[in-house]
XYZ file of C-alpha atoms in Angstrom:
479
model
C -38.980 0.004 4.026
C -40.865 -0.064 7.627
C -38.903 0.458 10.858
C -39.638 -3.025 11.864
C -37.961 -4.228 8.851
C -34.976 -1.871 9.166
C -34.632 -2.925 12.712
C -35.023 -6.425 11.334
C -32.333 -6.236 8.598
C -29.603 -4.622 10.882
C -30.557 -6.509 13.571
C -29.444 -10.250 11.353
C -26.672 -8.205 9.613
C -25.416 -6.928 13.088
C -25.590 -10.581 14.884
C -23.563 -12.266 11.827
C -21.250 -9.967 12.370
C -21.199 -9.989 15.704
C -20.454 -13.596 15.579
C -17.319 -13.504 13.131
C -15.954 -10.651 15.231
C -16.694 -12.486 18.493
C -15.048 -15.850 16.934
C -12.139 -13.550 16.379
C -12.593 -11.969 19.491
C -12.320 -15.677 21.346
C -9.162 -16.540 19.031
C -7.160 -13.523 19.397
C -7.315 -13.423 23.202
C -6.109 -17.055 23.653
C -3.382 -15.875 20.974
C -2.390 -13.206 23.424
C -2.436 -14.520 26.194
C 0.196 -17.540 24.764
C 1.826 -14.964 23.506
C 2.039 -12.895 26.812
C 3.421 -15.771 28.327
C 6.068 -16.547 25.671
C 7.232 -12.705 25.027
C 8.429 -9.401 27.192
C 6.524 -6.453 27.838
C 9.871 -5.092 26.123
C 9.057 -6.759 22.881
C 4.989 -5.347 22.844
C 6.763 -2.150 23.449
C 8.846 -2.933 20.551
C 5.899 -4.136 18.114
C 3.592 -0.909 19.448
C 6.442 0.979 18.191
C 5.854 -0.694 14.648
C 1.998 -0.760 14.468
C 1.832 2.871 14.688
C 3.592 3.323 11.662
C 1.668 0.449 9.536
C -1.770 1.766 11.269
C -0.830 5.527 9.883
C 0.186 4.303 6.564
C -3.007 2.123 6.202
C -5.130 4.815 6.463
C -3.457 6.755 3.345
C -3.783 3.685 1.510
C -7.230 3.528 1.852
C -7.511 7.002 1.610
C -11.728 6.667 2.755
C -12.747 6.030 -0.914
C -13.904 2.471 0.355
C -16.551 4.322 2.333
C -17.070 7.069 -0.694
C -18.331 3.909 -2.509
C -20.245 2.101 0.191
C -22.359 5.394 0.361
C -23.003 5.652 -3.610
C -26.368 4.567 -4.461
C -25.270 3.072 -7.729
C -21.410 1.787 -8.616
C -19.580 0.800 -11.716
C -16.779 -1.839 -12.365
C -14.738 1.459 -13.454
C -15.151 2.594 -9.830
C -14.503 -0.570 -8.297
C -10.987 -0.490 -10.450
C -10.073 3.022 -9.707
C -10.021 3.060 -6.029
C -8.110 -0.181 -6.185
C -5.576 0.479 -8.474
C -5.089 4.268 -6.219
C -5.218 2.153 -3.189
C -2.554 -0.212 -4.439
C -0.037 2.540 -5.872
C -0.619 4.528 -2.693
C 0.072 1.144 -0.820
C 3.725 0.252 -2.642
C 5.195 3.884 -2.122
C 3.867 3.954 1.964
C 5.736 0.415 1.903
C 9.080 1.926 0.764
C 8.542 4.865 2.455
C 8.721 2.531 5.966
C 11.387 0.216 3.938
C 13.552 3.187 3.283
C 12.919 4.824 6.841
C 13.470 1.717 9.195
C 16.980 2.482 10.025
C 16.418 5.795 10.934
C 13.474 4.940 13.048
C 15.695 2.551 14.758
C 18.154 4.662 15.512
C 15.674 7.255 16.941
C 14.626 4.760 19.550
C 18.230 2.957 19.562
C 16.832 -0.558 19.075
C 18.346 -2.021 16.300
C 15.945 -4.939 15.815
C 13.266 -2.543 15.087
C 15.135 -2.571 11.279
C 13.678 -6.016 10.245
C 10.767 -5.839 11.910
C 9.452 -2.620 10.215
C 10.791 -3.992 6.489
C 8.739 -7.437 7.669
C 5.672 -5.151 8.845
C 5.578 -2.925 5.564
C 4.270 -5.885 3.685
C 0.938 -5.331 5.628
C -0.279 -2.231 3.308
C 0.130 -3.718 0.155
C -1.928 -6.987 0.895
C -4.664 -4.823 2.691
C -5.102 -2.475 -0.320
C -5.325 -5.590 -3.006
C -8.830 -6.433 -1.227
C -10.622 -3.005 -0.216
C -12.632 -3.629 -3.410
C -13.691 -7.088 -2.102
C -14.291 -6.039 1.127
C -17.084 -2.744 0.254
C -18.497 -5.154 -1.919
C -19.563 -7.290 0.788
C -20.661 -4.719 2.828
C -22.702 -3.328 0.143
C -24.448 -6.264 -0.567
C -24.521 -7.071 3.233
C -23.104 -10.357 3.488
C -21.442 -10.042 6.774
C -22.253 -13.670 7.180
C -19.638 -14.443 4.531
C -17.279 -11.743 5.371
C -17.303 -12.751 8.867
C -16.529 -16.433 8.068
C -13.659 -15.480 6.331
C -12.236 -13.408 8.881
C -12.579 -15.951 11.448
C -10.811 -18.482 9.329
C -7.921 -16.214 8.271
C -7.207 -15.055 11.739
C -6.807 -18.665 12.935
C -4.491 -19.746 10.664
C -2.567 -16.492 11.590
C -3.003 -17.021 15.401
C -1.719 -20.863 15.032
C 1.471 -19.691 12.988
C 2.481 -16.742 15.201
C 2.390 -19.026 18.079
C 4.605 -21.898 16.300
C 6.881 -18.402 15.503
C 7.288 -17.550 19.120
C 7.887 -20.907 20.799
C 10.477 -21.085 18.322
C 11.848 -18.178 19.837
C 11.638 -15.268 16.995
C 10.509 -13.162 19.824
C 8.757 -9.688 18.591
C 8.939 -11.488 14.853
C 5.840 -13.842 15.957
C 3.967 -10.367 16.553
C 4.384 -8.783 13.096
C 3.702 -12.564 11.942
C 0.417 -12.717 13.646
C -0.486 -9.508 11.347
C 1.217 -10.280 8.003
C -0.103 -13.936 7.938
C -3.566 -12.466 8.785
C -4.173 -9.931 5.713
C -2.346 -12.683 3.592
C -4.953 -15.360 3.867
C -7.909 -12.272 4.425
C -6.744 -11.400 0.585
C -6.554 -14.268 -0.937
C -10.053 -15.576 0.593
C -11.494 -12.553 -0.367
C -9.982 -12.711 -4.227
C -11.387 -16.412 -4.223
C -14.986 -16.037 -3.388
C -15.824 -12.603 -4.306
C -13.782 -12.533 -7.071
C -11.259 -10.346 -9.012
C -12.059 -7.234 -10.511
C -13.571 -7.679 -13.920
C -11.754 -4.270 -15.440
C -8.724 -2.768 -14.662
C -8.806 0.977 -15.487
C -8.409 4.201 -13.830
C -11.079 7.264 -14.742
C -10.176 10.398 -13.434
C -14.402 11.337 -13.151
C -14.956 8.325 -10.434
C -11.964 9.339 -8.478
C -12.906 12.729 -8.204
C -16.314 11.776 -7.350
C -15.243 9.787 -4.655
C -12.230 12.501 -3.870
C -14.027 15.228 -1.880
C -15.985 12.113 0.539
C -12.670 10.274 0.831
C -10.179 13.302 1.330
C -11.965 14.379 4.618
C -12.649 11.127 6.484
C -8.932 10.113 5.704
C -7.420 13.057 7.280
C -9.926 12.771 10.003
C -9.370 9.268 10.410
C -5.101 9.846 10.694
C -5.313 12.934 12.896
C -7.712 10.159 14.932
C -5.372 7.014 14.658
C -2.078 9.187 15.151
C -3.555 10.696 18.313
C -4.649 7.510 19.547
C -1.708 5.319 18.796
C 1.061 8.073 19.672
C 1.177 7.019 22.963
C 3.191 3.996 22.264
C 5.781 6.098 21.155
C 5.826 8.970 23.622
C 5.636 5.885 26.499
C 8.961 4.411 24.183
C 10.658 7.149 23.752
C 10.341 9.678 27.026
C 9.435 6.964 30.053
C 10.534 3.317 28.952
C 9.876 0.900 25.927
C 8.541 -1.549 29.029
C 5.786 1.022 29.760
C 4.863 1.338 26.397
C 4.286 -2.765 26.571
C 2.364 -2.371 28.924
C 0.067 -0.066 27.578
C 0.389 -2.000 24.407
C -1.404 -4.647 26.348
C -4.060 -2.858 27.960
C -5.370 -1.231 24.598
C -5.296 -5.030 23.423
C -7.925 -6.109 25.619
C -10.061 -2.955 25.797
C -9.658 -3.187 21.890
C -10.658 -7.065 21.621
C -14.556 -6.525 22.657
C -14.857 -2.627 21.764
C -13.341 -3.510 18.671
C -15.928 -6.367 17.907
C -18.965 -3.677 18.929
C -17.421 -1.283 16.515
C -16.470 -3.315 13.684
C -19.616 -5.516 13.654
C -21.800 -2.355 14.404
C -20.973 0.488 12.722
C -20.248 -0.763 9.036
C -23.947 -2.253 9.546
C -25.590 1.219 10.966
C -23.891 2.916 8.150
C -24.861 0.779 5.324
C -28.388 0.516 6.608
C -28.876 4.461 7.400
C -27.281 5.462 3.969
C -30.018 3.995 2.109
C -32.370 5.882 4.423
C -30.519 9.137 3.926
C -33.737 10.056 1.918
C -36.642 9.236 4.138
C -36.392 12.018 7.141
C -38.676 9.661 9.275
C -37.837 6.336 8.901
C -34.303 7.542 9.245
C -34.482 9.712 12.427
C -36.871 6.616 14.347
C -33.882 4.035 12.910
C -31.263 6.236 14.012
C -32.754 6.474 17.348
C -32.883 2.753 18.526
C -30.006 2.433 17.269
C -28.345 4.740 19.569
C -29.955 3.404 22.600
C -29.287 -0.029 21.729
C -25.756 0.537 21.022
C -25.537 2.905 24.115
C -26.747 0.187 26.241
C -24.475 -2.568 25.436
C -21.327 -0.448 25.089
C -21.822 1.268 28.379
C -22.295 -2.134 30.393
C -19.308 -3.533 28.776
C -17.387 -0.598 29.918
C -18.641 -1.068 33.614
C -17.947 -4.597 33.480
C -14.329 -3.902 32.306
C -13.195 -0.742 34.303
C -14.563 -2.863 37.379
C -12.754 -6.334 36.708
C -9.774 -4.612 35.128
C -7.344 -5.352 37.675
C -8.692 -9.365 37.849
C -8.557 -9.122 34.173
C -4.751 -8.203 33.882
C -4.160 -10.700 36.436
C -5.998 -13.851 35.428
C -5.286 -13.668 32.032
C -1.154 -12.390 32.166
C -0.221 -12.775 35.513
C 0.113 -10.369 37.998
C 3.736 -9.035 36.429
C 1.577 -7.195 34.151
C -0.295 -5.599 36.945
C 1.151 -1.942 35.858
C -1.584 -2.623 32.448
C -4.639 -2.079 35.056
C -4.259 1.685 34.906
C -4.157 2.268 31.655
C -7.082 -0.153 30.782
C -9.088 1.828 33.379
C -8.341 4.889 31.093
C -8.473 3.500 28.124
C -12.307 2.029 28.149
C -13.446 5.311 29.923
C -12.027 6.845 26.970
C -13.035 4.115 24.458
C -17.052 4.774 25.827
C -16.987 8.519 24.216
C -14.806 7.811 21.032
C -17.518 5.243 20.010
C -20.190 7.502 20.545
C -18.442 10.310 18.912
C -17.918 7.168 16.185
C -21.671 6.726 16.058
C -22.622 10.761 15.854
C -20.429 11.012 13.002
C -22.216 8.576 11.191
C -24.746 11.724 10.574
C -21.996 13.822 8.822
C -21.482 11.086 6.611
C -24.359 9.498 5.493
C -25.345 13.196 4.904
C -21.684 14.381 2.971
C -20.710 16.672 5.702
C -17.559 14.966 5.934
C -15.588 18.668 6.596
C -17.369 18.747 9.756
C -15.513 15.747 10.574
C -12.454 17.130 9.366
C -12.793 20.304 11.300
C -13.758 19.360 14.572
C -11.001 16.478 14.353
C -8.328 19.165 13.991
C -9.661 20.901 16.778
C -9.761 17.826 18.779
C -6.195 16.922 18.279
C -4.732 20.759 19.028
C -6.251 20.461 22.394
C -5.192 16.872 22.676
C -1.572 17.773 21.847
C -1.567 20.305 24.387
C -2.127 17.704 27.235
C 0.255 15.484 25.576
C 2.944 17.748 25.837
C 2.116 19.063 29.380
C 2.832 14.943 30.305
C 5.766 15.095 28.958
C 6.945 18.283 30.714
C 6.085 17.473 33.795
C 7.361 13.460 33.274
C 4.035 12.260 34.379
C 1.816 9.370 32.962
C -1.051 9.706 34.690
C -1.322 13.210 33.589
C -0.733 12.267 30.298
C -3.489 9.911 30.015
C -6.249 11.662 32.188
C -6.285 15.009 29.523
C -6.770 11.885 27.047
C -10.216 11.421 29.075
C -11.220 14.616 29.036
C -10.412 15.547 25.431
C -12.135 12.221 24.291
C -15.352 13.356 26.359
C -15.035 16.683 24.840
C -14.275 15.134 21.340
C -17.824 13.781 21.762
C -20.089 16.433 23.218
C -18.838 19.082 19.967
C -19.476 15.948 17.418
C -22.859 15.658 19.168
C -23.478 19.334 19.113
C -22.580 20.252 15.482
C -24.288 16.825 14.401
C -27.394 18.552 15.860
C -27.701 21.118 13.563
C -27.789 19.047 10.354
C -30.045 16.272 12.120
C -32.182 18.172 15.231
C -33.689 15.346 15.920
C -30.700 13.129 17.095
C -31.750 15.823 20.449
C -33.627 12.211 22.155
C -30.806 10.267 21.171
C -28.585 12.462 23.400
C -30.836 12.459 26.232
C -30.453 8.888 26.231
C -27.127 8.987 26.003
C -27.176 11.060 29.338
C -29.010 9.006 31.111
C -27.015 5.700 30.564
C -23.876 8.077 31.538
C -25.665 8.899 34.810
C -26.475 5.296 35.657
C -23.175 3.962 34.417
C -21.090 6.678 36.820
C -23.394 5.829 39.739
C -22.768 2.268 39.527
C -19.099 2.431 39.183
C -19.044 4.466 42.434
C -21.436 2.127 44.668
C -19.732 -0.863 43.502
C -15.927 0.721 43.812
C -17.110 1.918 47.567
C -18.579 -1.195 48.360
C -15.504 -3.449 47.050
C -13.138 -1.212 49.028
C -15.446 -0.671 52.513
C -15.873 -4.618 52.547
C -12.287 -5.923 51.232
C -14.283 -8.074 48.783
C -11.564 -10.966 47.149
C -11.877 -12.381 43.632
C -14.446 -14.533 44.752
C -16.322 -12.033 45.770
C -15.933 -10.166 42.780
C -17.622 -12.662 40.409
C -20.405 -14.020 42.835
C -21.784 -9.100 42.267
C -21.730 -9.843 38.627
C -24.964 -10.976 38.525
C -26.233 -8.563 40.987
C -24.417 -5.633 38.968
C -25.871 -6.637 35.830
C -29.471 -6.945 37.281
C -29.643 -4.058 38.940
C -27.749 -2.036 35.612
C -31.474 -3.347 33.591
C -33.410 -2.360 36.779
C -32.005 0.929 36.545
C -32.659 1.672 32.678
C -36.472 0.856 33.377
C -36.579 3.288 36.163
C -35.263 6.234 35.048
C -37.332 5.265 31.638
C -34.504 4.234 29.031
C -36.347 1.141 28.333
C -39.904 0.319 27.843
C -41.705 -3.256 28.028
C -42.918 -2.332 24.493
C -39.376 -2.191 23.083
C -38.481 -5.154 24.835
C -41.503 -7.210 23.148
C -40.442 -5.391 19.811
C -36.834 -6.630 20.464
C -38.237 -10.343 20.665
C -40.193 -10.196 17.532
C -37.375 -8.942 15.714
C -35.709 -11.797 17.109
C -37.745 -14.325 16.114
């Protein structure tokens, strides 16, 4: 397969993707902010509290054999049936394990009404693991069109009933509601059009095949999502359930358009560069544009939203949620690295160095914890959440450094990477100077996007990101 055609492929599977997520995108952030206006920042706090514990159990349901089997080169039905029924099983006992523990949770945070709402929320893992079969099969065969459709549709119907939930006054309930109505329509839409599972049997050879590949990125992947979502709890439990709402919110937004990059993205990238795992060159030029590309767009989104994050918070929730603008400055600083670091470790999978991603996760987190606790001690958020920076930029640079010595020549891709960094930090300052030396209103604000976006492409031609070459290339592909 030529470059062009790679470039081609990704470049259709990407925008369908892109699409769905976007249509998702445009639905859950009219959802939230009805929602915002209808609930407290106490009862985010509250349903933060909850999504932690459904996030972390997800993860051992899926355990990271859906990706073992997007990466085999050839699969069986037997395959397809073993991860689910492991999936499933693992699913039912994480279920009880947050059915059985709810109470005690509750009482750890004193908030009784956190009971019901973790039983209600435990429902999530079993109807996510009944369609991880469905879902790598559509990845696989690369019909994000399809699987994007569906998405779109099942989070609407979701989005309308949580709504109808909170006007009615269930308060925190419409929340969990918005999630469990989601993954209930997601299944069955999934079950409907790509079908059931033709066998149902378990073979100890296919899970042990997948075992090794799947073992690694899940305890990667939890060390990553408890890390990232702990915050909710430390903001619950040692500063105020409010604060934690407010956070809540902020990681909402910078979640909604990050989240669409990396889910549209990366399943793409990784599907595409696993059946180039084989062909050194086409892989390494592939691998390339892809990093600028995504660099690019990722990097201006961040400027955008660490610049407007304070008219964000306001236009969109009102200006009682004002106390979300710091930590959605934070978080999409932070979010820029973890998606690269996302992106590097594409190379230890694709190639089955998934320990790597083990190992330098655990070493991420011990340093992590170590500025986590030092907020604590000293009762300070914004220490808290600036060692969160840091670690996330370091998390990055070792990915990109160990990555390096399986693929050397991801070496340009960093330079890139650089580069946009540079421009990106240099623009935040100008702007941020100018704003403040010139008092410029909200007006104001919106009449420099244009200019800020303009001179953000002028300044990836000069310091020779971009070519006039790759932008012709980028409008054949288009066509």
């Amino acid at each position: 397969m030529s470059i062009y055609h790679s470039n081609r492929t990704i470049f259709i599977n990407t925008m369908w993707s892109f699409i769905g997520r976007f249509g998702s995108l445009l639905i859950s952030l009219i959802t939230n902010i009805i929602l915002v206006r209808l609930l407290s920042p106490q009862e985010f706090g509250q349903v933060g509290i909850i999504m932690f514990f459904v996030v972390i159990s997800s993860i051992l349901v899926e355990s990271g054999l859906g990706g073992a089997l997007v990466r085999q080169e050839h699969t069986s039905e037997v395959d397809y049936s073993t991860v689910f029924i492991f999936n499933l099983s693992i699913s039912i006992i994480m279920a009880l394990g947050i059915f059985i523990s709810a109470e005690t949770i509750a009482v750890y945070y004193n908030d009784s009404e956190l009971i019901f709402l973790l039983k209600l929320a435990s429902l999530v893992l079993i109807f996510n693991a009944l369609r991880v079969t469905q879902t790598v099969k559509l990845i696989r065969s690369l019909k994000f069109k399809e699987k994007s459709l569906y998405e779109t549709i099942a989070f609407s119907i979701a989005a309308l009933t949580s709504i109808y939930t909170a006007v009615q006054g269930y308060g925190p309930v419409a929340l969990v509601i918005l999630e469990l109505v989601n993954t209930v329509i997601l299944t069955v839409l999934f079950w409907y059009f790509v079908g059931p599972l033709n066998k149902i049997k378990f073979s100890s050879s296919s899970f042990f095949k997948f075992y090794k590949f799947g073992f690694n990125t899940t305890l990667a992947s939890l060390l990553n999502q408890v890390f990232d979502n702990i915050y909710h709890l430390v903001l619950a439990k040692y500063f105020s359930i409010q604060q934690a709402g407010y956070f809540y919110q902020a990681k909402k937004i910078q979640g909604l358009p990050l989240g669409v990059i990396q889910g549209s993205v990366l399943n793409v990238v990784y599907s595409a560069l696993s059946r180039l795992q084989n062909n050194a060159i086409e892989f390494n030029k592939l691998y390339y544009n892809i990093v600028k590309i995504f660099t690019i767009g990722v990097s201006f989104l961040c400027i955008i939203i660490f610049l407007y994050a304070d008219a964000i918070i306001n236009i969109l929730y009102g200006s009682e949620w004002s106390q979300s603008v710091f930590y959605l400055k934070i978080l999409i600083i932070a979010a820029f690295f973890s998606l690269q670091e996302l992106l590097v470790g594409l190379i230890f999978k694709v190639f089955d160095r998934t320990d790597m991603i083990l190992k330098l996760e655990i070493f991420k987190k011990l340093l992590l914890s170590i500025t986590i606790f030092y907020g604590i001690w000293v009762s300070n958020v914004d220490y808290l959440f600036y060692g969160f920076v840091l670690i996330s930029i370091w998390g990055f640079l070792i990915n990109y450094y160990y990555a390096r010595k399986i693929q050397t020549s991801i070496f340009l891709g960093g330079v890139v990477i650089m580069k946009i960094i540079l421009i990106s930090m240099l623009m935040v300052v100008i702007v941020t100077f100018f704003k403040e030396s010139y008092e410029v209103g909200r007006g104001g604000e919106f009449l420099m996007f244009p200019i800020i976006f303009l001179s953000y492409i002028l300044a990836l031609f000069v310091i020779g990101v971009v070519s006039l070459d790759e932008v012709k290339m980028i409008k054949k592909i288009f066509r």
